[in-house]
PDB file of C-alpha atoms in Angstrom:
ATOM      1  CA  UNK A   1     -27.111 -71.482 -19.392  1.00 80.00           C
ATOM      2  CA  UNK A   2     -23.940 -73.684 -20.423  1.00 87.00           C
ATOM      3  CA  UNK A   3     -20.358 -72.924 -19.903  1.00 91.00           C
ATOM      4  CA  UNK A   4     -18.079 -75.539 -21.482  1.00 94.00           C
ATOM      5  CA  UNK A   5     -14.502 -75.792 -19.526  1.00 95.00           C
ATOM      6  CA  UNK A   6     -11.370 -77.098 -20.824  1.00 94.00           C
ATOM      7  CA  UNK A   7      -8.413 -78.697 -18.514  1.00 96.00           C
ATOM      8  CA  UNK A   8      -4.839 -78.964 -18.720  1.00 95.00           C
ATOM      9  CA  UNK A   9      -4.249 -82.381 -21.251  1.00 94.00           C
ATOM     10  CA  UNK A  10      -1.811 -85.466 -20.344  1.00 89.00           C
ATOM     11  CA  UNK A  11       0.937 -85.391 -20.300  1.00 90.00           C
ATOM     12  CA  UNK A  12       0.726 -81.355 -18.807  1.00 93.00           C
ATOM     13  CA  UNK A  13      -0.792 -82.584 -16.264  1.00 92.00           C
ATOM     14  CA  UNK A  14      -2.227 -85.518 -13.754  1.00 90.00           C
ATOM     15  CA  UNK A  15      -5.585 -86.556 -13.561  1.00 92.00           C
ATOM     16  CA  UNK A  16      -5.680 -84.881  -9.806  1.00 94.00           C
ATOM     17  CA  UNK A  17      -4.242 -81.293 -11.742  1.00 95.00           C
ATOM     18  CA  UNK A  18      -6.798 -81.104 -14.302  1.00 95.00           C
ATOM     19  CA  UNK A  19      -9.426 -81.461 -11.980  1.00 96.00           C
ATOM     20  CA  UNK A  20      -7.742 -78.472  -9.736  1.00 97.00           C
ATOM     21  CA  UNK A  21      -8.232 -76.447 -13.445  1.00 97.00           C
ATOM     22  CA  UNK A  22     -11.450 -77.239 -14.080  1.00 97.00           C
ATOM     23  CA  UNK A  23     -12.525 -76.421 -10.006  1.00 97.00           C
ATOM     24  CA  UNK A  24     -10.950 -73.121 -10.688  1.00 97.00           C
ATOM     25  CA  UNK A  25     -12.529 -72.504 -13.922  1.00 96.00           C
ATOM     26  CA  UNK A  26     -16.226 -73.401 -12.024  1.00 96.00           C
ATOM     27  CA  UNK A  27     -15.161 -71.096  -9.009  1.00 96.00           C
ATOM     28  CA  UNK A  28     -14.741 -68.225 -12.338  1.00 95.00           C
ATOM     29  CA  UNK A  29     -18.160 -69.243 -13.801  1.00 95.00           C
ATOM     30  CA  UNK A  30     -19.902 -68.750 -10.006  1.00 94.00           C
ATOM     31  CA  UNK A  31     -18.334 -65.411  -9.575  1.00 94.00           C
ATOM     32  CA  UNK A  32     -19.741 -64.003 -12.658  1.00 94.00           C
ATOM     33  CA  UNK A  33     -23.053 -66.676 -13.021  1.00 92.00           C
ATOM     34  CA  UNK A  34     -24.952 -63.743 -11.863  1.00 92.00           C
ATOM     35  CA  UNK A  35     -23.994 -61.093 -14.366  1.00 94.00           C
ATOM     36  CA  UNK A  36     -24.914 -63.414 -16.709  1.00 92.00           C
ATOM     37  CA  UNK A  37     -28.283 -63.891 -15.811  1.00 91.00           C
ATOM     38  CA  UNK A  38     -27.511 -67.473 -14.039  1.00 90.00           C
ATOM     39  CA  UNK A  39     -27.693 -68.942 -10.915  1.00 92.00           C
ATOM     40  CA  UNK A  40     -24.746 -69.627  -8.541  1.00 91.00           C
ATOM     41  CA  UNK A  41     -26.556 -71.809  -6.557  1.00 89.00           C
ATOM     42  CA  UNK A  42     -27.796 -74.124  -9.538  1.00 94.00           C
ATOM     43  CA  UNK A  43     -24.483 -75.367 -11.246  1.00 95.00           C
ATOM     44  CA  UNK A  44     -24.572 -78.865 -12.774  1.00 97.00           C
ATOM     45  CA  UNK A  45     -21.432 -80.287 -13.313  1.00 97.00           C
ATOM     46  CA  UNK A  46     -20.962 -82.805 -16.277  1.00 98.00           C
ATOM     47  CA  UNK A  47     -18.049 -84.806 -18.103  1.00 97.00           C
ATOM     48  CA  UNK A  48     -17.382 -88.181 -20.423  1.00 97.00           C
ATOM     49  CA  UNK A  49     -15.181 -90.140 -20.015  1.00 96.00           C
ATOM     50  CA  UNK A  50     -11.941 -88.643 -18.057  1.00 95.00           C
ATOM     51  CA  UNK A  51     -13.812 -85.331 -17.860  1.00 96.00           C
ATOM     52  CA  UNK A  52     -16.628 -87.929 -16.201  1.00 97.00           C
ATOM     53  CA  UNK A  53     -13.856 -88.887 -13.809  1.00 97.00           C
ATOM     54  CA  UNK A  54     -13.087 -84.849 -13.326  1.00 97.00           C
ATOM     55  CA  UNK A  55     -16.708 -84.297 -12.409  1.00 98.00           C
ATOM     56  CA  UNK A  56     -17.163 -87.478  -9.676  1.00 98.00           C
ATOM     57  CA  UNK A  57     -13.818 -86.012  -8.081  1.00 97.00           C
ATOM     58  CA  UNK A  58     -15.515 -82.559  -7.946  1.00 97.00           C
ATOM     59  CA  UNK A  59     -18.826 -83.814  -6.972  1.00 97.00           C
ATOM     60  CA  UNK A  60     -17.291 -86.222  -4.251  1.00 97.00           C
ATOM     61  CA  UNK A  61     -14.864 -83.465  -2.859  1.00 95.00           C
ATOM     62  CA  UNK A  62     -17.116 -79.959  -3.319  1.00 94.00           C
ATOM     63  CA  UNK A  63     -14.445 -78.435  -1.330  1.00 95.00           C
ATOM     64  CA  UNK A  64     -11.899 -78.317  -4.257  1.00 95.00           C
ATOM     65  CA  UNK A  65     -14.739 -76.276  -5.910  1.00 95.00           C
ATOM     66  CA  UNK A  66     -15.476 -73.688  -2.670  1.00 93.00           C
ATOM     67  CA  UNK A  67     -19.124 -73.363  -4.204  1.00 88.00           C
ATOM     68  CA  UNK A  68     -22.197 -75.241  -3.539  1.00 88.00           C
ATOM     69  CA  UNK A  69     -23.040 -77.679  -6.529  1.00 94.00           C
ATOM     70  CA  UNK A  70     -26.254 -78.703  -7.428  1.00 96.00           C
ATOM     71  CA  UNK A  71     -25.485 -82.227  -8.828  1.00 97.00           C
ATOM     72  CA  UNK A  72     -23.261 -84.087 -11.375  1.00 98.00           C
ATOM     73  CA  UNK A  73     -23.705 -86.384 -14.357  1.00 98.00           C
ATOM     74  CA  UNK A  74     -20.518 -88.172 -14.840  1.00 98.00           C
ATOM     75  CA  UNK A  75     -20.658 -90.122 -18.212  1.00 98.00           C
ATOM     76  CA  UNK A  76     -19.118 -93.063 -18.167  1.00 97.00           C
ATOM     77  CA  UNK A  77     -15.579 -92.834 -16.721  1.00 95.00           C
ATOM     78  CA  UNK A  78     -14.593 -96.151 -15.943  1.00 89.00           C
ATOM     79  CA  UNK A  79     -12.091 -94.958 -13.067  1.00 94.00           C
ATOM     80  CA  UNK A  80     -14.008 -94.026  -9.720  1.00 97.00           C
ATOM     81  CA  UNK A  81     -11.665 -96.163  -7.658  1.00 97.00           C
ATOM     82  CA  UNK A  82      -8.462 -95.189  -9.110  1.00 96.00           C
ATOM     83  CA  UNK A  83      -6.371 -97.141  -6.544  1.00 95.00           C
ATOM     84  CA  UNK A  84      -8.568-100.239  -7.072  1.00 94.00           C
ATOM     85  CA  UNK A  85      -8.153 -99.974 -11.184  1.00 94.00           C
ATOM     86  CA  UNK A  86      -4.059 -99.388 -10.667  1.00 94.00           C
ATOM     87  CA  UNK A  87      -3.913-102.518  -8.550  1.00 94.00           C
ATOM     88  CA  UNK A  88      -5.458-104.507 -12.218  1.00 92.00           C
ATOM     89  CA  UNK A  89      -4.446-105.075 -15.239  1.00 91.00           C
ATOM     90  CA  UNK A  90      -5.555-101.434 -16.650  1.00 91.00           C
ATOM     91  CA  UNK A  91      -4.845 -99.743 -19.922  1.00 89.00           C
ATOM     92  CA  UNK A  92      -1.277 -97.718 -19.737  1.00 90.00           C
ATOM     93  CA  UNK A  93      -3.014 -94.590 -20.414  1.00 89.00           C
ATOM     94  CA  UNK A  94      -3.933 -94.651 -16.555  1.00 92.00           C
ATOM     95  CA  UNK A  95      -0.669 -94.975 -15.318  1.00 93.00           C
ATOM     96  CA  UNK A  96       0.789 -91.679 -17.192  1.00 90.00           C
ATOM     97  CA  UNK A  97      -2.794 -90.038 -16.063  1.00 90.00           C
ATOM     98  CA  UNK A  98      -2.866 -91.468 -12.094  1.00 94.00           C
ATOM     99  CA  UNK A  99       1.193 -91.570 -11.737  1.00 93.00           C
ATOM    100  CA  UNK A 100       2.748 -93.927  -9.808  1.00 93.00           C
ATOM    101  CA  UNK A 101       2.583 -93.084  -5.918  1.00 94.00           C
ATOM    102  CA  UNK A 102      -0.369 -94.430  -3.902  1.00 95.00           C
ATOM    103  CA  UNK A 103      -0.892 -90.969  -2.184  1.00 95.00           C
ATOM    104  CA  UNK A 104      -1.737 -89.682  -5.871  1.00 94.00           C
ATOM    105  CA  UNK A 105      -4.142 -92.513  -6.681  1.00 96.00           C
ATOM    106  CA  UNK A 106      -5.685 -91.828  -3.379  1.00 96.00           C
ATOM    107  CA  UNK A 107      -6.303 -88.366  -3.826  1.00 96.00           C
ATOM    108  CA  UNK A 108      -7.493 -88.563  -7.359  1.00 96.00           C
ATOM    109  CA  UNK A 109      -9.906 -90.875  -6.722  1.00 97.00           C
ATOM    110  CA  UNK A 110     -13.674 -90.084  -6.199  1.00 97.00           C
ATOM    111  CA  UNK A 111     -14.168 -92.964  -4.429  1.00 97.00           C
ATOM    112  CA  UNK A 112     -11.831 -92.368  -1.526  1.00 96.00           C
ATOM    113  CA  UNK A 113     -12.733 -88.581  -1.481  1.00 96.00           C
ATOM    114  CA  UNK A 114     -15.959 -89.043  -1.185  1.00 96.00           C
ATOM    115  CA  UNK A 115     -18.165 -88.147   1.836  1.00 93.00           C
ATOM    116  CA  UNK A 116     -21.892 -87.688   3.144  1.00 93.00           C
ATOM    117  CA  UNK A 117     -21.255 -84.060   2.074  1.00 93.00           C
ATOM    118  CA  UNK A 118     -20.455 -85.047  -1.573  1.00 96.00           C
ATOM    119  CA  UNK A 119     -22.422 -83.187  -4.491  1.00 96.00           C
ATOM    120  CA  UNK A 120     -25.436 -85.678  -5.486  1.00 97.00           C
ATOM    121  CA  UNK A 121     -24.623 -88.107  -9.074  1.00 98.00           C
ATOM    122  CA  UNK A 122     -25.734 -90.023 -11.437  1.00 98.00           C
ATOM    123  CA  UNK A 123     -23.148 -92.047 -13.167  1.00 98.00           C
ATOM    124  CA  UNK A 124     -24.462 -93.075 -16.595  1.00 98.00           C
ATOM    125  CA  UNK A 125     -21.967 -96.228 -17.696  1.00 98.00           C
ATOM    126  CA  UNK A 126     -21.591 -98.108 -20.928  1.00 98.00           C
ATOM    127  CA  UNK A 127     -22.796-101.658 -20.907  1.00 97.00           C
ATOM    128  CA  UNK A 128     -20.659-102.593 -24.111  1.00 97.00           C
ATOM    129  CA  UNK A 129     -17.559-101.757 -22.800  1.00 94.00           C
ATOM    130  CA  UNK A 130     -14.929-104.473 -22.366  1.00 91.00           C
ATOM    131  CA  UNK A 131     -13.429-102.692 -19.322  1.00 90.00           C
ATOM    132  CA  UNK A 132     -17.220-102.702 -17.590  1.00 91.00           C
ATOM    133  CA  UNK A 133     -17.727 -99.135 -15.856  1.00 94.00           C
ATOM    134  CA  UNK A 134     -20.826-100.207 -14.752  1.00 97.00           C
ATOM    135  CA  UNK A 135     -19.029-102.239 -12.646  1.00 95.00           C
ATOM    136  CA  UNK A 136     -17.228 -99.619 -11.155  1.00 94.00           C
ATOM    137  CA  UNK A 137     -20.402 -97.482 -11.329  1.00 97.00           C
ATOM    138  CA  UNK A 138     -22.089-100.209  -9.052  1.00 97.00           C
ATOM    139  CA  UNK A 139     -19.292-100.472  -6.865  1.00 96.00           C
ATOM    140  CA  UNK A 140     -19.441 -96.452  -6.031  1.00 97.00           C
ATOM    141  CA  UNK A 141     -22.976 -96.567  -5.712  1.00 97.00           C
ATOM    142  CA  UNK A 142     -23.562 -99.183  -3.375  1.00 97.00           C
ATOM    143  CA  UNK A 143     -20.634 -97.207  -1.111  1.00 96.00           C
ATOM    144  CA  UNK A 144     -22.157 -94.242  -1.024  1.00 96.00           C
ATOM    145  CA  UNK A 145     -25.591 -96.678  -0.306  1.00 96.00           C
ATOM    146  CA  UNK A 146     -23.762 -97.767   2.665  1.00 95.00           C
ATOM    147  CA  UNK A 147     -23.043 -94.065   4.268  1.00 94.00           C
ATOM    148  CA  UNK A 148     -27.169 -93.866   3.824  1.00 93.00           C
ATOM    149  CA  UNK A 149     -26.653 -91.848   0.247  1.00 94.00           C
ATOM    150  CA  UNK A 150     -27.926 -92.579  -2.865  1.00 93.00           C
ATOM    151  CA  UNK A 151     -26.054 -92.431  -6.557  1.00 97.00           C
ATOM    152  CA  UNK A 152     -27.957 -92.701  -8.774  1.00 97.00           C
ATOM    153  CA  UNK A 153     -26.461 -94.858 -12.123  1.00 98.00           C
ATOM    154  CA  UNK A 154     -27.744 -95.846 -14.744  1.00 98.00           C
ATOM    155  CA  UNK A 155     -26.688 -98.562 -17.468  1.00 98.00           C
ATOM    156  CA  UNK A 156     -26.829 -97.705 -20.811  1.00 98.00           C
ATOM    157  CA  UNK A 157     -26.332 -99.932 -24.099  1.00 98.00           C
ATOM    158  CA  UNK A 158     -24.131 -97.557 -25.867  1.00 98.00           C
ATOM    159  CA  UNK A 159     -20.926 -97.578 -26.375  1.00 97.00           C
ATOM    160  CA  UNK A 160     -18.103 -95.354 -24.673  1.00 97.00           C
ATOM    161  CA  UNK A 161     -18.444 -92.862 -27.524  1.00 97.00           C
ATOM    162  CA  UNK A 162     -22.428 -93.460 -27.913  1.00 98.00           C
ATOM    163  CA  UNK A 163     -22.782 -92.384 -24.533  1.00 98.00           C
ATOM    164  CA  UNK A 164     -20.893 -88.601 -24.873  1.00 97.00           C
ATOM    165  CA  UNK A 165     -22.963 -88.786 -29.045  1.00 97.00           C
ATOM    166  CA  UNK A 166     -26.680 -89.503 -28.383  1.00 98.00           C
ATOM    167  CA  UNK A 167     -26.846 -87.331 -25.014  1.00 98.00           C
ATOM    168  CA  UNK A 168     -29.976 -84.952 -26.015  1.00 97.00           C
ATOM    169  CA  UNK A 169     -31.579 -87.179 -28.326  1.00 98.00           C
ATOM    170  CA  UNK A 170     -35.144 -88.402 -27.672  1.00 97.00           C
ATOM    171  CA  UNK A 171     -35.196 -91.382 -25.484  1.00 97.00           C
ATOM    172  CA  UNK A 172     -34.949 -92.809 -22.146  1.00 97.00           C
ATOM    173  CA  UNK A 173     -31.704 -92.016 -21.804  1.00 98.00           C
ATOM    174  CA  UNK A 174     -31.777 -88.448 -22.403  1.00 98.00           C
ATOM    175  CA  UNK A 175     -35.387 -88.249 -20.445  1.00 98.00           C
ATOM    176  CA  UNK A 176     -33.245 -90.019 -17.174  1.00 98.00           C
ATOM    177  CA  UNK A 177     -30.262 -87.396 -17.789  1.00 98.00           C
ATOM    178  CA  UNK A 178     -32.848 -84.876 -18.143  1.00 98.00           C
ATOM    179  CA  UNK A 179     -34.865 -85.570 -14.793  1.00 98.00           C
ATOM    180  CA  UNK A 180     -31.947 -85.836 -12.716  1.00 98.00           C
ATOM    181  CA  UNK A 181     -30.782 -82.229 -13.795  1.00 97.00           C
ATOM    182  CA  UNK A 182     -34.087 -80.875 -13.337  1.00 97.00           C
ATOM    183  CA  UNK A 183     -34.769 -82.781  -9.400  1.00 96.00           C
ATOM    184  CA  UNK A 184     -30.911 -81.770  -8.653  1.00 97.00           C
ATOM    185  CA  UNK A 185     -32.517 -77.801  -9.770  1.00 95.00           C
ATOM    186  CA  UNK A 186     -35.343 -77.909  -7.836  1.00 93.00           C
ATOM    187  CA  UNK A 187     -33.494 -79.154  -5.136  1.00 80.00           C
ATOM    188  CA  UNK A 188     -31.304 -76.233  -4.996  1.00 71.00           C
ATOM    189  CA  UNK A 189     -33.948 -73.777  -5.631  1.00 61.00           C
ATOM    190  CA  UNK A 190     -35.248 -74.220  -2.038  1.00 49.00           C
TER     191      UNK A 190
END
């Protein structure tokens, strides 16, 4: 089963708001997975892009959420360390998303949220990109490496918009996506 959420846009609200929407709006979807003929238990989280970003926050603080996740596939957001990004040259978009304070950045950022008791990822991240997520994707991964988890990413030579457009197509990429859904399932199965 699917269920596609929407979220508050910019400039109604912050990067750490939408995410509080779309938590609600998978709190919903568990409550009635069941009537529906799905699983509570077996939720997969995905997003591109800031919707990617929405996800890793989720998946890195599954307490905003108040359900058990199964896993997450967060295509490519380029902003997992939002304080790090703000500290760079970054494109202005980030600053009307991530505000202005410190304590906001911190909060809204999956990286510092994160804990041993975050929702297993894999963060898919566009090669071609001049801002390089798979720099950032590296960067998160070998964190959550050093507090003995494992994230699993996964470089992809598509562009930003490739990456959301040839999802489900037959390939490698699709195949990866594809087996890390269906491990993360099995997983939560037992």
């Amino acid at each position: 089963m699917l269920v596609s959420v929407n979220y508050r846009l910019l400039p109604e609200a912050t990067a750490y708001e939408q995410a509080t929407d779309v938590a609600e709006a998978v709190r919903q979807i568990a409550d009635r997975a069941s009537a529906w003929g799905g699983d509570p238990g077996a939720m997969i989280l995905m997003g591109h892009s800031a919707g990617g970003h929405i996800a890793a926050l989720l998946a890195a603080r599954p307490e905003m959420v108040g359900r058990p996740l199964a896993g997450a596939v967060i295509l490519d957001t380029a902003v997992l360390d939002v304080e790090a990004v703000l500290t760079r040259r970054h494109p202005r978009l980030y600053d009307e998303a991530f505000g202005a304070d410190p304590d906001d950045w911190h909060r809204a950022s999956p990286s510092r949220q994160w804990t041993p008791a975050a929702t297993p990822m894999l963060v898919v991240c566009s090669t071609r990109r001049p801002d390089h997520p798979c720099e950032e994707a590296g960067a998160f991964a070998r964190m959550t490496a050093g507090a003995g988890r494992r994230t699993v990413t996964l470089p992809v030579d598509l562009t930003h918009r490739e990456v959301n457009d040839t999802l489900g197509l037959a390939g490698d990429y699709t195949r990866t996506v594809d087996d890390f859904i269906v491990e993360r399932l099995a997983g939560s199965a037992r």
